[in-house]
Amino acid sequence: MRLKRPTIPYIIWMAVFTVIPIVLILLYSFTDRTGSFSFEPLVKAVGYTNVFLNSIWIAFISTVICLVLSYPLAYFMSRLKRSTQNLITMLIMIPMWMNFLLRIYAWVTLLQNNGPIDTMLSLLGIHTQLIGNQGAVIVGMVYEYLPFMVLPLYTVMSKIDYQLIEASEDLGANMFVTMRKVVIPLSVPGIISGVTMVFVPSASTFLVAQYLGGTNDIMIGDVIDKIFWSDRNTGSAIALILMVAILFFLIILNFFGDEEAIAT
Amino acid sequence: MKRIISITLAAVMLSFVAALFASCGSSYDGEINVYNWAEYVADGSSDTIDIISKFEEEYNIKVNYTTYETNEELYNMLKSSNSSYDVVFPSDYMVEKLKNEKLIKKLDLSKIPNQKKIIDRFKNMDFDKGNNYSVPYSWNVTGLVYNKTMVKGKPDSWESLWNKSLKGSILMFNNSRDAYAIAMQLCGINPESFTKADIDKATEKLKEQKPLLKKYVMDQTFTEMENNQSAIAPYYAGDIYTMMTNNDDLVGVLPEEGSNLFVDSMCVPESAENVEGAYKFINFMTDPENSAANMDYITYASPVEGAKELIDKDVAESELVYPPDSYLDKCYTFRDVDEDVYSYMQEQFVKLMS
């Protein structure tokens, strides 16, 4: 295909802000402080395997919870009156207009000892530590990324022709069979882009664990943040491994759906 | 209707652009780029003076003010970015590092007459012998803060951060230098200069502490302590003073072992474009009255002779903000360490947390 002139700015943009940075990360990952070729940064990065696994685990759980919560919501939304649909979309979007850190601070206040939730639970006789553990980190992540799951699911589901569902019901399928045989297969592209949009950023996120987690809940994003200032080679190597892991994950997802869904 | 809206919008946008250009054509005699810690000069809020505007009015020099969060961020900007800064505020060890790597200029002290007003203790410090590269801006020490309703007795040693009876409500610095300095002091290692073997010893000490901790934190110390979420924490003494004014149950102490005396100084980077403007700014900030205004705002101590008398009396009399000389004699000040050793320490600290 011949390049059209209007595409040139985009190509320059991608070269400067995507390709060159990736090449730099590669370069740093395979050199030492003096700039000569070395595997040392990668070896050091592998030393953080437990953090990698922990981050991927937290991202996985958050994604599953987001999917379970969003799927029915998106389905029911797509069956409502047009104006109600718009209202609900608005309500899902509004929290995203607020600064990310403010929302995390809000969760700190909600979950802290003698905070609103803790006080209510104490009245019911339940005394637990709500903040400073993995559960709190997952709550923060789910809250943060839920809209990224709901919106693609809703977009796909609102395109499903209602006559297909009616036809399925006419042929005697009950609600579960209709779901399994009609709605879910048709919404796979939405599931895939939702899962991608939640899993990828939550695996690499930082600060959430610092605010809501305890001493053991450091995530790979926090490690990169800490290491990069003193040792950019190891920092780059960790970022590279994370990129490869995410790429691997996207390839696996690829087996479940058509390629176009992954591109979103 | 739509057309009217779009015309109005276009007009509004155009007027923004026009306003931008208009402000460029102002009548300042020059400008300086100041790169400082966030919330580190009096900004006019809560009864303070707006120091930057005062300087702009007095000298007719525009100040472009930007901020950073860590010394390492400052270092990276000076080392690898093309941006030009005229005045920066590195801490002690970073002054030494910047000086050694020739990233800051030798100062012409005759252009900074107020430099003579710096108190003797803060002249000639090890990180800049002869004061040729830096003029101290503020100083303070690290200390302990505890909640008297949660802690029995009076903790007066760093060892209280290893107190098993406070398990789950102890906080610790989330910054390798400060955290290791405390552990090193308890292991009898001098935090001014150390080797990898010393770091390993201190790491063991920190590993003992980890199960007792609630969290590794920095700024969160404020909310954790002020909202009675944690019992004890190490932090910068001037900030502890602020916490105490917000919660009567908090008590600040200076650990008997001594602590870290830190000095943040003003320097002129090699990339500076308006060196004369930078000297004027440094001289202005070293004026006792202006220094006092800044210190009232940040509640750290002023190294300028005569400033202490001008600041809020309660602050000036606080042992946390102005520890007595006898205490300062027990304190140490960070020095630049070998890059290899520093990144080893950083690495061990991150490993400790994971």
Coordinates of C-alpha atoms in Angstrom, one line a residue:
Chain A
M1 CA 0.0 0.0 0.0
R2 CA 1.3 3.4 -0.9
L3 CA 1.7 5.9 1.9
K4 CA -0.7 8.7 1.8
R5 CA 0.6 12.1 2.7
P6 CA -1.9 12.8 5.6
T7 CA -0.5 9.7 7.4
I8 CA 3.0 11.1 7.6
P9 CA 2.5 13.1 10.9
Y10 CA 1.1 9.9 12.5
I11 CA 4.1 7.9 11.4
I12 CA 6.5 10.5 12.7
W13 CA 4.6 10.5 16.0
M14 CA 4.8 6.8 16.3
A15 CA 8.4 6.7 15.5
V16 CA 9.3 9.4 18.0
F17 CA 7.1 8.3 20.9
T18 CA 6.7 4.6 20.4
V19 CA 9.5 3.0 18.4
I20 CA 12.4 5.0 19.6
P21 CA 11.5 4.6 23.3
I22 CA 11.1 0.8 22.9
V23 CA 14.5 0.7 21.1
L24 CA 16.0 2.6 24.0
I25 CA 14.5 0.3 26.6
L26 CA 15.9 -2.7 24.7
L27 CA 19.3 -0.9 24.5
Y28 CA 19.4 -0.2 28.2
S29 CA 18.2 -3.7 29.1
F30 CA 21.2 -5.2 27.4
T31 CA 24.0 -2.9 28.6
D32 CA 25.6 -2.1 31.9
R33 CA 26.2 1.3 33.5
T34 CA 29.2 1.9 31.3
G35 CA 27.3 1.2 28.1
S36 CA 28.9 -2.1 27.1
F37 CA 26.9 -5.2 26.3
S38 CA 25.8 -7.2 29.3
F39 CA 23.1 -9.6 30.6
E40 CA 23.5 -8.2 34.1
P41 CA 20.3 -6.0 34.0
L42 CA 18.2 -9.0 32.9
V43 CA 19.8 -11.2 35.6
K44 CA 19.0 -8.6 38.2
A45 CA 15.5 -8.2 36.9
V46 CA 14.8 -11.9 37.2
G47 CA 15.6 -11.5 40.9
Y48 CA 12.2 -9.8 41.2
T49 CA 10.3 -12.8 39.9
N50 CA 8.1 -13.0 43.0
V51 CA 7.0 -9.4 42.5
F52 CA 6.2 -10.1 38.9
L53 CA 4.1 -13.1 39.9
N54 CA 2.4 -11.1 42.6
S55 CA 1.5 -8.3 40.2
I56 CA 0.2 -10.7 37.6
W57 CA -1.8 -12.5 40.3
I58 CA -3.4 -9.3 41.5
A59 CA -4.1 -8.1 38.0
F60 CA -5.7 -11.5 37.2
I61 CA -8.0 -11.5 40.2
S62 CA -8.9 -7.9 39.5
T63 CA -9.7 -8.7 35.9
V64 CA -11.9 -11.7 36.9
I65 CA -13.8 -9.6 39.4
C66 CA -14.3 -6.8 36.9
L67 CA -15.6 -9.2 34.3
V68 CA -18.0 -10.9 36.7
L69 CA -19.3 -7.6 37.9
S70 CA -19.5 -5.9 34.5
Y71 CA -21.0 -8.6 32.4
P72 CA -24.5 -8.7 33.8
L73 CA -24.4 -4.9 34.2
A74 CA -23.5 -4.4 30.6
Y75 CA -26.2 -6.9 29.5
F76 CA -29.0 -5.3 31.4
M77 CA -27.8 -1.8 30.4
S78 CA -28.1 -2.8 26.7
R79 CA -31.7 -3.9 27.2
L80 CA -32.8 -0.6 28.8
K81 CA -34.4 2.5 27.2
R82 CA -31.9 4.5 25.2
S83 CA -32.1 7.5 27.5
T84 CA -31.6 5.4 30.6
Q85 CA -28.6 3.7 28.9
N86 CA -27.0 7.1 28.3
L87 CA -27.6 8.1 31.9
I88 CA -25.9 4.9 33.2
T89 CA -23.0 5.4 30.9
M90 CA -22.6 8.9 32.2
L91 CA -22.6 7.6 35.8
I92 CA -20.0 5.0 35.0
M93 CA -17.8 7.7 33.3
I94 CA -18.0 10.5 35.8
P95 CA -15.7 8.9 38.4
M96 CA -13.1 8.6 35.6
W97 CA -13.1 12.4 35.3
M98 CA -11.7 12.7 38.8
N99 CA -8.0 12.4 39.4
F100 CA -6.8 8.8 39.8
L101 CA -4.9 9.6 43.0
L102 CA -7.8 11.4 44.6
R103 CA -9.9 8.3 44.1
I104 CA -7.2 6.2 45.8
Y105 CA -7.0 8.6 48.7
A106 CA -10.8 8.4 49.1
W107 CA -10.4 4.6 49.4
V108 CA -7.7 5.1 52.1
T109 CA -10.1 7.2 54.1
L110 CA -13.0 4.8 53.6
L111 CA -11.0 1.7 54.6
Q112 CA -8.8 3.1 57.4
N113 CA -9.2 2.1 61.1
N114 CA -12.2 4.0 62.6
G115 CA -13.1 5.0 59.0
P116 CA -16.8 4.8 57.9
I117 CA -16.7 1.1 56.9
D118 CA -14.7 0.0 59.9
T119 CA -17.0 1.9 62.2
M120 CA -20.1 0.2 60.6
L121 CA -18.5 -3.2 60.9
S122 CA -17.5 -2.7 64.5
L123 CA -21.1 -1.9 65.3
L124 CA -22.0 -5.3 63.9
G125 CA -19.3 -6.8 66.0
I126 CA -16.9 -7.4 63.2
H127 CA -13.3 -6.3 64.0
T128 CA -10.9 -6.6 61.1
Q129 CA -8.1 -4.7 59.5
L130 CA -9.5 -3.5 56.2
I131 CA -6.5 -1.7 54.8
G132 CA -2.9 -2.7 54.4
N133 CA -3.5 -6.1 52.7
Q134 CA -3.9 -7.6 49.3
G135 CA -7.7 -7.4 49.5
A136 CA -7.6 -3.7 49.8
V137 CA -5.3 -3.5 46.8
I138 CA -7.7 -5.5 44.7
V139 CA -10.6 -3.4 45.8
G140 CA -8.7 -0.3 44.6
M141 CA -7.8 -1.9 41.3
V142 CA -11.4 -3.1 40.6
Y143 CA -12.7 0.3 41.4
E144 CA -10.1 2.0 39.2
Y145 CA -10.5 -0.2 36.2
L146 CA -14.2 -1.3 36.2
P147 CA -15.3 1.3 33.6
F148 CA -12.7 -0.1 31.2
M149 CA -14.5 -3.4 31.4
V150 CA -18.1 -2.1 31.4
L151 CA -17.8 0.2 28.4
P152 CA -16.4 -2.3 25.7
L153 CA -18.8 -5.0 26.9
Y154 CA -21.8 -2.6 26.7
T155 CA -20.8 -1.3 23.3
V156 CA -20.7 -4.9 21.9
M157 CA -23.9 -6.0 23.6
S158 CA -25.9 -3.0 22.5
K159 CA -25.1 -4.1 18.9
I160 CA -26.5 -7.6 19.4
D161 CA -29.7 -7.8 17.4
Y162 CA -32.6 -8.3 19.9
Q163 CA -34.4 -10.5 17.3
L164 CA -31.6 -13.1 17.8
I165 CA -32.5 -13.4 21.4
E166 CA -36.2 -13.5 20.6
A167 CA -35.6 -16.2 18.1
S168 CA -33.6 -18.2 20.6
E169 CA -36.5 -17.9 23.1
D170 CA -39.1 -18.8 20.4
L171 CA -37.1 -22.0 19.8
G172 CA -37.6 -22.9 23.4
A173 CA -34.2 -22.0 24.9
N174 CA -34.4 -20.7 28.5
M175 CA -32.5 -17.7 29.7
F176 CA -29.3 -19.6 30.5
V177 CA -29.2 -21.4 27.2
T178 CA -29.8 -18.1 25.4
M179 CA -26.9 -16.6 27.3
R180 CA -24.6 -19.5 26.6
K181 CA -25.4 -20.0 23.0
V182 CA -26.3 -16.5 21.8
V183 CA -25.2 -13.6 23.9
I184 CA -21.8 -14.8 25.2
P185 CA -20.5 -15.9 21.8
L186 CA -21.6 -12.6 20.2
S187 CA -20.0 -10.6 23.0
V188 CA -16.5 -12.3 22.9
P189 CA -14.9 -9.3 21.2
G190 CA -16.1 -7.1 24.0
I191 CA -14.8 -9.5 26.6
I192 CA -11.4 -9.7 25.0
S193 CA -11.0 -5.9 24.7
G194 CA -12.3 -5.4 28.3
V195 CA -10.0 -8.0 29.7
T196 CA -7.0 -6.5 27.8
M197 CA -7.9 -3.0 29.0
V198 CA -8.1 -4.0 32.6
F199 CA -5.4 -6.6 32.8
V200 CA -2.6 -4.7 31.0
P201 CA -2.8 -1.5 33.0
S202 CA -3.4 -3.2 36.3
A203 CA -0.4 -5.5 36.0
S204 CA 1.9 -2.5 35.5
T205 CA 0.2 0.1 37.8
F206 CA 1.9 1.7 40.7
L207 CA 1.0 3.7 43.8
V208 CA -2.3 1.8 44.4
A209 CA -0.4 -0.9 46.3
Q210 CA 1.6 1.7 48.1
Y211 CA -1.5 3.4 49.4
L212 CA -3.8 0.5 50.1
G213 CA -1.3 -2.4 50.6
G214 CA 0.9 -3.4 53.5
T215 CA 4.6 -4.2 53.7
N216 CA 4.4 -7.2 51.3
D217 CA 2.2 -5.8 48.6
I218 CA 4.7 -4.1 46.4
M219 CA 3.9 -4.3 42.7
I220 CA 6.2 -4.4 39.7
G221 CA 5.3 -0.8 38.8
D222 CA 6.5 0.4 42.2
V223 CA 9.8 -1.6 41.8
I224 CA 10.4 0.1 38.4
D225 CA 9.7 3.5 40.0
K226 CA 12.2 2.8 42.8
I227 CA 14.9 1.2 40.8
F228 CA 14.9 3.4 37.7
W229 CA 16.3 6.5 39.4
S230 CA 19.4 4.7 40.7
D231 CA 19.8 2.0 38.0
R232 CA 18.1 2.7 34.7
N233 CA 19.5 -0.5 33.1
T234 CA 17.8 -2.8 35.6
G235 CA 14.7 -0.6 35.5
S236 CA 14.5 -1.0 31.7
A237 CA 15.1 -4.8 31.9
I238 CA 12.2 -5.1 34.3
A239 CA 10.0 -3.1 32.0
L240 CA 11.1 -5.2 29.1
I241 CA 10.2 -8.5 30.9
L242 CA 6.8 -7.0 31.8
M243 CA 6.2 -6.0 28.1
V244 CA 7.1 -9.6 27.0
A245 CA 4.8 -11.0 29.7
I246 CA 1.9 -8.8 28.5
L247 CA 2.6 -9.7 24.9
F248 CA 2.5 -13.3 25.8
F249 CA -0.8 -12.8 27.5
L250 CA -2.2 -11.0 24.4
I251 CA -1.1 -13.9 22.2
I252 CA -3.0 -16.3 24.4
L253 CA -6.1 -14.1 24.3
N254 CA -5.7 -14.1 20.5
F255 CA -6.6 -17.8 20.4
F256 CA -10.1 -16.9 21.8
G257 CA -11.2 -14.3 19.4
D258 CA -10.6 -12.5 16.2
E259 CA -7.7 -10.2 15.8
E260 CA -9.7 -7.0 15.5
A261 CA -11.0 -7.2 19.0
I262 CA -7.4 -7.3 20.4
A263 CA -6.4 -4.2 18.5
T264 CA -8.8 -2.1 20.5
Chain B
M1 CA -27.9 27.9 17.5
K2 CA -25.0 25.5 16.9
R3 CA -23.3 28.1 14.8
I4 CA -23.5 30.7 17.5
I5 CA -22.0 28.3 20.0
S6 CA -19.2 27.4 17.8
I7 CA -18.4 31.0 17.0
T8 CA -18.4 31.9 20.7
L9 CA -16.2 28.9 21.4
A10 CA -13.7 29.9 18.7
A11 CA -13.7 33.5 20.1
V12 CA -13.0 32.2 23.6
M13 CA -10.1 30.0 22.4
L14 CA -8.6 32.8 20.3
S15 CA -8.7 35.2 23.2
F16 CA -6.8 32.6 25.3
V17 CA -4.1 32.4 22.7
A18 CA -4.0 36.2 22.5
A19 CA -3.7 36.3 26.3
L20 CA -0.8 33.9 26.1
F21 CA 1.1 36.1 23.7
A22 CA 0.2 39.3 25.6
S23 CA 1.8 37.9 28.8
C24 CA 5.0 37.1 26.8
G25 CA 5.3 40.7 25.9
S26 CA 5.5 41.8 29.5
S27 CA 8.1 44.3 30.9
Y28 CA 10.3 42.0 33.0
D29 CA 14.0 42.6 32.8
G30 CA 14.8 38.9 32.5
E31 CA 13.7 35.6 33.9
I32 CA 15.2 32.8 35.9
N33 CA 14.2 29.1 36.1
V34 CA 14.0 27.9 39.6
Y35 CA 13.7 24.1 40.3
N36 CA 12.8 23.4 43.8
W37 CA 11.2 20.8 46.2
A38 CA 7.4 20.9 46.1
E39 CA 6.0 23.2 48.8
Y40 CA 9.3 24.6 49.8
V41 CA 8.9 28.4 49.7
A42 CA 6.3 30.6 51.3
D43 CA 3.5 30.9 48.8
G44 CA 1.2 33.5 50.4
S45 CA -1.2 30.9 51.9
S46 CA -2.1 30.9 55.6
D47 CA -0.7 34.3 56.5
T48 CA 2.7 33.9 54.9
I49 CA 4.3 36.2 52.4
D50 CA 4.3 35.2 48.7
I51 CA 8.1 35.1 48.4
I52 CA 8.3 34.5 44.7
S53 CA 6.1 37.5 43.8
K54 CA 8.0 39.6 46.3
F55 CA 11.2 38.8 44.4
E56 CA 9.7 39.4 41.1
E57 CA 8.5 42.9 42.2
E58 CA 11.7 43.8 43.9
Y59 CA 14.1 42.8 41.0
N60 CA 11.7 42.9 38.1
I61 CA 12.8 39.4 37.1
K62 CA 10.3 36.8 36.2
V63 CA 10.6 33.4 38.1
N64 CA 9.6 30.2 36.3
Y65 CA 9.1 27.9 39.2
T66 CA 8.9 24.1 38.8
T67 CA 9.2 21.4 41.4
Y68 CA 10.6 17.9 42.0
E69 CA 10.1 15.2 44.5
T70 CA 13.5 13.5 45.1
N71 CA 17.2 14.4 44.8
E72 CA 17.5 11.7 42.2
E73 CA 14.9 13.3 40.0
L74 CA 16.8 16.6 40.2
Y75 CA 20.0 14.7 39.4
N76 CA 18.5 13.1 36.3
M77 CA 17.1 16.4 35.0
L78 CA 20.5 18.1 35.4
K79 CA 22.4 15.1 33.9
S80 CA 20.3 14.1 31.0
S81 CA 17.8 16.7 30.0
N82 CA 18.3 19.8 27.9
S83 CA 16.3 22.0 30.2
S84 CA 18.2 24.9 31.7
Y85 CA 17.8 25.8 35.4
D86 CA 19.3 28.8 37.1
V87 CA 18.7 27.8 40.8
V88 CA 18.3 24.3 42.2
F89 CA 17.9 23.1 45.8
P90 CA 19.8 19.8 46.3
S91 CA 20.4 18.2 49.7
D92 CA 23.8 17.8 51.2
Y93 CA 25.0 14.5 49.6
M94 CA 23.5 15.6 46.2
V95 CA 25.5 18.9 46.4
E96 CA 28.6 16.8 46.7
K97 CA 27.6 14.5 43.8
L98 CA 26.7 17.4 41.5
K99 CA 29.9 19.2 42.4
N100 CA 32.0 16.1 41.7
E101 CA 30.4 15.5 38.4
K102 CA 30.8 19.2 37.5
L103 CA 27.0 19.8 37.1
I104 CA 27.0 22.9 39.2
K105 CA 29.0 26.1 39.0
K106 CA 31.5 27.5 41.3
L107 CA 29.8 30.5 42.9
D108 CA 31.0 34.1 42.9
L109 CA 30.4 34.8 46.6
S110 CA 31.0 38.5 46.1
K111 CA 27.7 38.6 44.3
I112 CA 25.9 37.0 47.2
P113 CA 26.7 39.3 50.1
N114 CA 24.1 37.7 52.4
Q115 CA 26.2 34.5 52.3
K116 CA 28.2 36.0 55.2
K117 CA 25.1 35.7 57.3
I118 CA 25.1 31.9 57.2
I119 CA 25.7 30.6 60.7
D120 CA 29.2 29.1 61.2
R121 CA 28.0 25.5 61.8
F122 CA 26.5 25.4 58.3
K123 CA 29.6 27.0 56.6
N124 CA 32.3 24.7 55.4
M125 CA 30.4 21.5 55.8
D126 CA 32.0 18.3 54.6
F127 CA 29.9 18.0 51.4
D128 CA 31.1 21.5 50.2
K129 CA 34.3 22.5 51.9
G130 CA 34.9 26.2 51.5
N131 CA 31.2 26.9 50.4
N132 CA 32.2 27.5 46.9
Y133 CA 29.3 25.7 45.3
S134 CA 26.3 26.0 47.6
V135 CA 24.5 28.4 49.9
P136 CA 22.4 26.6 52.6
Y137 CA 18.7 27.3 52.4
S138 CA 17.2 25.2 55.2
W139 CA 18.3 22.4 57.7
N140 CA 16.6 20.0 60.0
V141 CA 17.1 16.6 61.6
T142 CA 15.2 13.3 61.5
G143 CA 13.2 12.3 64.6
L144 CA 10.6 10.1 66.1
V145 CA 6.9 10.8 66.4
Y146 CA 4.6 8.6 68.6
N147 CA 1.0 8.7 69.7
K148 CA 0.9 8.8 73.5
T149 CA -2.4 7.0 73.7
M150 CA -0.9 4.0 71.9
V151 CA 2.7 3.8 73.2
K152 CA 3.5 3.1 76.8
G153 CA 6.5 4.9 78.3
K154 CA 8.6 7.4 76.4
P155 CA 10.4 6.0 73.4
D156 CA 13.7 7.9 73.1
S157 CA 15.7 5.6 70.8
W158 CA 15.5 4.4 67.2
E159 CA 15.2 0.9 68.8
S160 CA 11.6 1.7 69.6
L161 CA 10.9 1.1 65.9
W162 CA 11.7 -2.5 66.6
N163 CA 9.4 -2.7 69.6
K164 CA 7.5 -6.0 69.3
S165 CA 4.7 -4.8 71.5
L166 CA 3.8 -2.3 68.8
K167 CA 3.6 -4.9 66.1
G168 CA 1.4 -3.8 63.2
S169 CA 1.4 -0.1 64.0
I170 CA 4.9 1.0 63.3
L171 CA 5.8 2.9 60.2
M172 CA 9.1 3.1 58.5
F173 CA 10.8 5.4 55.9
N174 CA 10.0 4.3 52.3
N175 CA 13.3 5.7 51.1
S176 CA 16.5 3.7 51.2
R177 CA 18.8 6.4 52.5
D178 CA 16.8 7.3 55.5
A179 CA 15.8 3.7 56.3
Y180 CA 19.3 2.4 56.1
A181 CA 20.7 5.3 58.1
I182 CA 18.6 4.3 61.1
A183 CA 19.4 0.6 60.8
M184 CA 23.2 1.5 60.4
Q185 CA 23.2 3.7 63.5
L186 CA 21.7 0.8 65.5
C187 CA 24.4 -1.6 64.0
G188 CA 27.1 0.8 64.9
I189 CA 27.9 1.7 61.3
N190 CA 28.6 5.3 60.3
P191 CA 25.9 6.3 57.8
E192 CA 28.2 8.9 56.2
S193 CA 30.3 6.3 54.5
F194 CA 29.7 2.6 54.2
T195 CA 30.5 -0.4 52.2
K196 CA 28.4 -3.2 50.6
A197 CA 29.1 -5.4 53.7
D198 CA 27.7 -2.7 55.9
I199 CA 24.6 -2.5 53.8
D200 CA 24.2 -6.3 54.2
K201 CA 24.4 -6.0 58.0
A202 CA 21.8 -3.2 58.0
T203 CA 19.6 -5.2 55.6
E204 CA 19.5 -8.0 58.3
K205 CA 18.5 -5.4 60.9
L206 CA 15.7 -4.1 58.6
K207 CA 14.5 -7.7 57.9
E208 CA 14.0 -8.1 61.6
Q209 CA 11.8 -5.1 61.6
K210 CA 9.7 -5.9 58.6
P211 CA 7.2 -8.3 60.3
L212 CA 6.5 -5.6 62.9
L213 CA 5.7 -2.9 60.4
K214 CA 2.4 -1.6 59.2
K215 CA 3.9 0.0 56.2
Y216 CA 6.8 1.7 54.4
V217 CA 5.7 5.3 53.9
M218 CA 6.8 8.8 53.1
D219 CA 4.2 11.6 52.9
Q220 CA 1.5 9.2 54.2
T221 CA 3.1 9.5 57.6
F222 CA 1.1 12.7 58.0
T223 CA -2.3 11.2 57.6
E224 CA -1.3 7.9 59.3
M225 CA -0.2 9.7 62.4
E226 CA -2.6 12.6 62.5
N227 CA -5.6 10.3 62.1
N228 CA -4.4 7.9 64.9
Q229 CA -3.8 5.1 62.4
S230 CA -0.3 4.2 63.5
A231 CA 1.5 4.4 66.8
I232 CA 5.1 5.4 66.0
A233 CA 7.1 6.6 63.0
P234 CA 10.4 8.2 62.0
Y235 CA 10.1 11.4 60.1
Y236 CA 11.7 14.8 59.6
A237 CA 11.5 16.7 62.8
G238 CA 10.0 20.0 61.3
D239 CA 7.2 17.9 59.8
I240 CA 6.7 16.2 63.1
Y241 CA 6.2 19.7 64.6
T242 CA 3.4 20.2 62.0
M243 CA 1.8 16.9 62.9
M244 CA 1.8 17.8 66.6
T245 CA -0.1 21.0 65.9
N246 CA -2.8 19.0 64.2
N247 CA -3.1 16.2 66.8
D248 CA -2.5 16.8 70.5
D249 CA -1.8 13.1 71.2
L250 CA 1.3 13.2 69.1
V251 CA 4.7 13.6 70.7
G252 CA 8.0 14.3 68.9
V253 CA 11.4 13.1 70.3
L254 CA 14.9 13.3 69.1
P255 CA 16.5 9.8 69.5
E256 CA 19.3 9.7 72.0
E257 CA 21.7 8.1 69.4
G258 CA 21.6 11.2 67.4
S259 CA 20.1 11.5 63.9
N260 CA 20.5 12.7 60.4
L261 CA 21.2 16.5 60.1
F262 CA 20.2 17.4 56.6
V263 CA 20.9 20.6 54.8
D264 CA 19.2 21.7 51.6
S265 CA 21.3 24.3 49.7
M266 CA 20.9 26.6 46.7
C267 CA 23.2 25.9 43.8
V268 CA 23.6 27.2 40.2
P269 CA 23.7 24.4 37.6
E270 CA 26.2 24.5 34.7
S271 CA 23.2 24.8 32.3
A272 CA 22.2 28.2 33.9
E273 CA 21.5 30.9 31.4
N274 CA 20.9 33.8 33.8
V275 CA 23.7 33.5 36.4
E276 CA 23.4 37.1 37.5
G277 CA 19.7 36.6 38.1
A278 CA 20.4 33.4 40.0
Y279 CA 22.8 35.2 42.3
K280 CA 20.2 37.9 43.0
F281 CA 17.7 35.2 43.8
I282 CA 20.0 33.3 46.1
N283 CA 21.0 36.5 47.9
F284 CA 17.3 37.4 48.3
M285 CA 16.5 34.0 49.8
T286 CA 19.4 34.3 52.2
D287 CA 18.0 37.6 53.6
P288 CA 17.0 36.9 57.2
E289 CA 13.5 38.3 56.8
N290 CA 12.8 36.2 53.6
S291 CA 14.4 33.2 55.1
A292 CA 12.2 33.5 58.2
A293 CA 9.1 33.8 56.0
N294 CA 10.1 30.6 54.1
M295 CA 10.9 28.7 57.3
D296 CA 7.6 29.8 58.9
Y297 CA 5.9 28.1 56.0
I298 CA 7.9 24.9 55.8
T299 CA 8.8 24.6 59.6
Y300 CA 12.4 23.6 59.0
A301 CA 15.2 25.6 60.5
S302 CA 17.0 28.6 58.9
P303 CA 20.8 28.6 58.6
V304 CA 20.7 32.4 58.4
E305 CA 21.9 34.5 61.3
G306 CA 19.0 36.6 62.7
A307 CA 16.2 34.6 61.0
K308 CA 15.3 32.5 64.0
E309 CA 14.4 35.7 65.9
L310 CA 11.9 36.7 63.2
I311 CA 10.0 33.5 62.9
D312 CA 7.0 32.3 64.9
K313 CA 8.0 32.1 68.6
D314 CA 6.6 28.7 69.2
V315 CA 8.4 27.3 66.2
A316 CA 11.7 28.9 67.2
E317 CA 11.5 27.5 70.7
S318 CA 10.7 24.0 69.6
E319 CA 13.5 21.6 70.1
L320 CA 12.3 19.7 67.1
V321 CA 12.7 22.5 64.6
Y322 CA 15.8 24.0 66.3
P323 CA 17.6 21.2 68.2
P324 CA 20.2 22.4 70.7
D325 CA 23.9 22.5 69.6
S326 CA 24.7 19.6 71.9
Y327 CA 22.3 17.4 70.0
L328 CA 23.6 18.5 66.6
D329 CA 27.0 17.4 67.7
K330 CA 25.7 13.8 67.8
C331 CA 24.2 14.1 64.3
Y332 CA 25.7 13.0 61.0
T333 CA 25.2 14.5 57.5
F334 CA 24.9 12.3 54.4
R335 CA 27.8 12.2 52.0
D336 CA 28.0 11.2 48.4
V337 CA 28.6 7.5 48.1
D338 CA 29.9 5.5 45.2
E339 CA 27.2 5.0 42.6
D340 CA 27.7 1.2 42.7
V341 CA 27.2 1.2 46.5
Y342 CA 24.2 3.4 46.3
S343 CA 22.4 1.4 43.7
Y344 CA 23.3 -1.8 45.7
M345 CA 21.6 -0.2 48.7
Q346 CA 18.5 0.8 46.6
E347 CA 18.4 -2.8 45.2
Q348 CA 18.6 -4.4 48.6
F349 CA 15.9 -2.1 49.9
V350 CA 13.5 -3.0 47.1
K351 CA 14.3 -6.7 47.6
L352 CA 13.5 -6.2 51.3
M353 CA 10.0 -4.9 50.4
S354 CA 9.2 -7.7 47.9

